[in-house]
Amino acid sequence: MALFDDFLIRSLIAGIGVALIAGPMGCFVVWRRLAYFGETIAHSALLGITIAVVFDFNFMLGVLISSIAVVVVMYYIDRTENLPTETLLGLLAHGGLAIGLVVLSFFPNMRMDLEALLFGDILAVSRVDLVVIWIGGGAVFACLMFLWRQLLTSTVSEDLAQTAEMKPKRANLFFGLLMAILIAGAVKIVGILLIVALLIIPAATVRKFAISPEIMAALAALTGTIGVIGGLGSSLYWDTPAGPSMVVVLMILFALTRLGNFPIGRGNKGSSPSQES
């Protein structure tokens, strides 16, 4: 029983750690319509995991390396090539996924838990993972707070941010790197296919209730935490996969907020940086 409680507590702490930072980060994903950007980084995680398995080191580090590489390549191509953003993201997303699968084909005897890779395995989180998640999450949160005003301003208008000498291009690069770190820490919990849901759904759920960007970020973090707790509870009760269960709980919360006309928020449209300007 003590062992059961131990891994359950580790899972809960890990999930809450990811949710607390995914909420504020997800707000910018929603405001900037960057869902495909998040998917691009997540899909490239397969290449990082493949490299980690081949060279026998921690797969979270492999995901971090591949995710950062994708962000840097995208930033460079975006500045030097005249390609539409959607085209660039599609190229990197499917290219990274394809390269990972091709590399795997050269190692037919390699064992990989594809279900855990795609959908996460939060119940297998170790104490070392907890340290990585919370220290990494704390660092990401501190950097996000430092960049908060620059990111808000450039979300409203990059020209305005440029005029105010906020260097929006550099702030956007740093935001991409923070996304890479977050995804590297969250892949083990919800997997490649569901990480973007953990970013988007909480922010989308609370958008209509928030009266400022800061309140929306706090509410998104709270909603993500409720999703983690509810998902783990339902997973244990009904013996369902933990990662998808968390996403299902978040979807239920989103649906519930759309069933009634709540008199909270600004015209039921919620807060966005453009509304605050």
mmCIF file with all atom_site columns, C-alpha atoms in Angstrom, residues 158-166 168:
data_model
loop_
_atom_site.group_PDB
_atom_site.id
_atom_site.type_symbol
_atom_site.label_atom_id
_atom_site.label_alt_id
_atom_site.label_comp_id
_atom_site.label_asym_id
_atom_site.label_entity_id
_atom_site.label_seq_id
_atom_site.pdbx_PDB_ins_code
_atom_site.Cartn_x
_atom_site.Cartn_y
_atom_site.Cartn_z
_atom_site.occupancy
_atom_site.B_iso_or_equiv
_atom_site.pdbx_formal_charge
_atom_site.auth_seq_id
_atom_site.auth_comp_id
_atom_site.auth_asym_id
_atom_site.auth_atom_id
_atom_site.pdbx_PDB_model_num
ATOM 1  C CA . GLU A 1 158 ? 4.967  43.562 -33.221 1.00 0.00 ? 158 GLU A CA 1
ATOM 2  C CA . ASP A 1 159 ? 5.321  47.059 -34.649 1.00 0.00 ? 159 ASP A CA 1
ATOM 3  C CA . LEU A 1 160 ? 4.362  48.533 -31.279 1.00 0.00 ? 160 LEU A CA 1
ATOM 4  C CA . ALA A 1 161 ? 6.863  46.301 -29.505 1.00 0.00 ? 161 ALA A CA 1
ATOM 5  C CA . GLN A 1 162 ? 9.530  47.259 -32.035 1.00 0.00 ? 162 GLN A CA 1
ATOM 6  C CA . THR A 1 163 ? 8.797  50.944 -31.506 1.00 0.00 ? 163 THR A CA 1
ATOM 7  C CA . ALA A 1 164 ? 9.150  50.446 -27.746 1.00 0.00 ? 164 ALA A CA 1
ATOM 8  C CA . GLU A 1 165 ? 12.535 48.758 -28.386 1.00 0.00 ? 165 GLU A CA 1
ATOM 9  C CA . MET A 1 166 ? 11.346 45.479 -26.885 1.00 0.00 ? 166 MET A CA 1
ATOM 10 C CA . PRO A 1 168 ? 9.890  41.150 -30.322 1.00 0.00 ? 168 PRO A CA 1
#
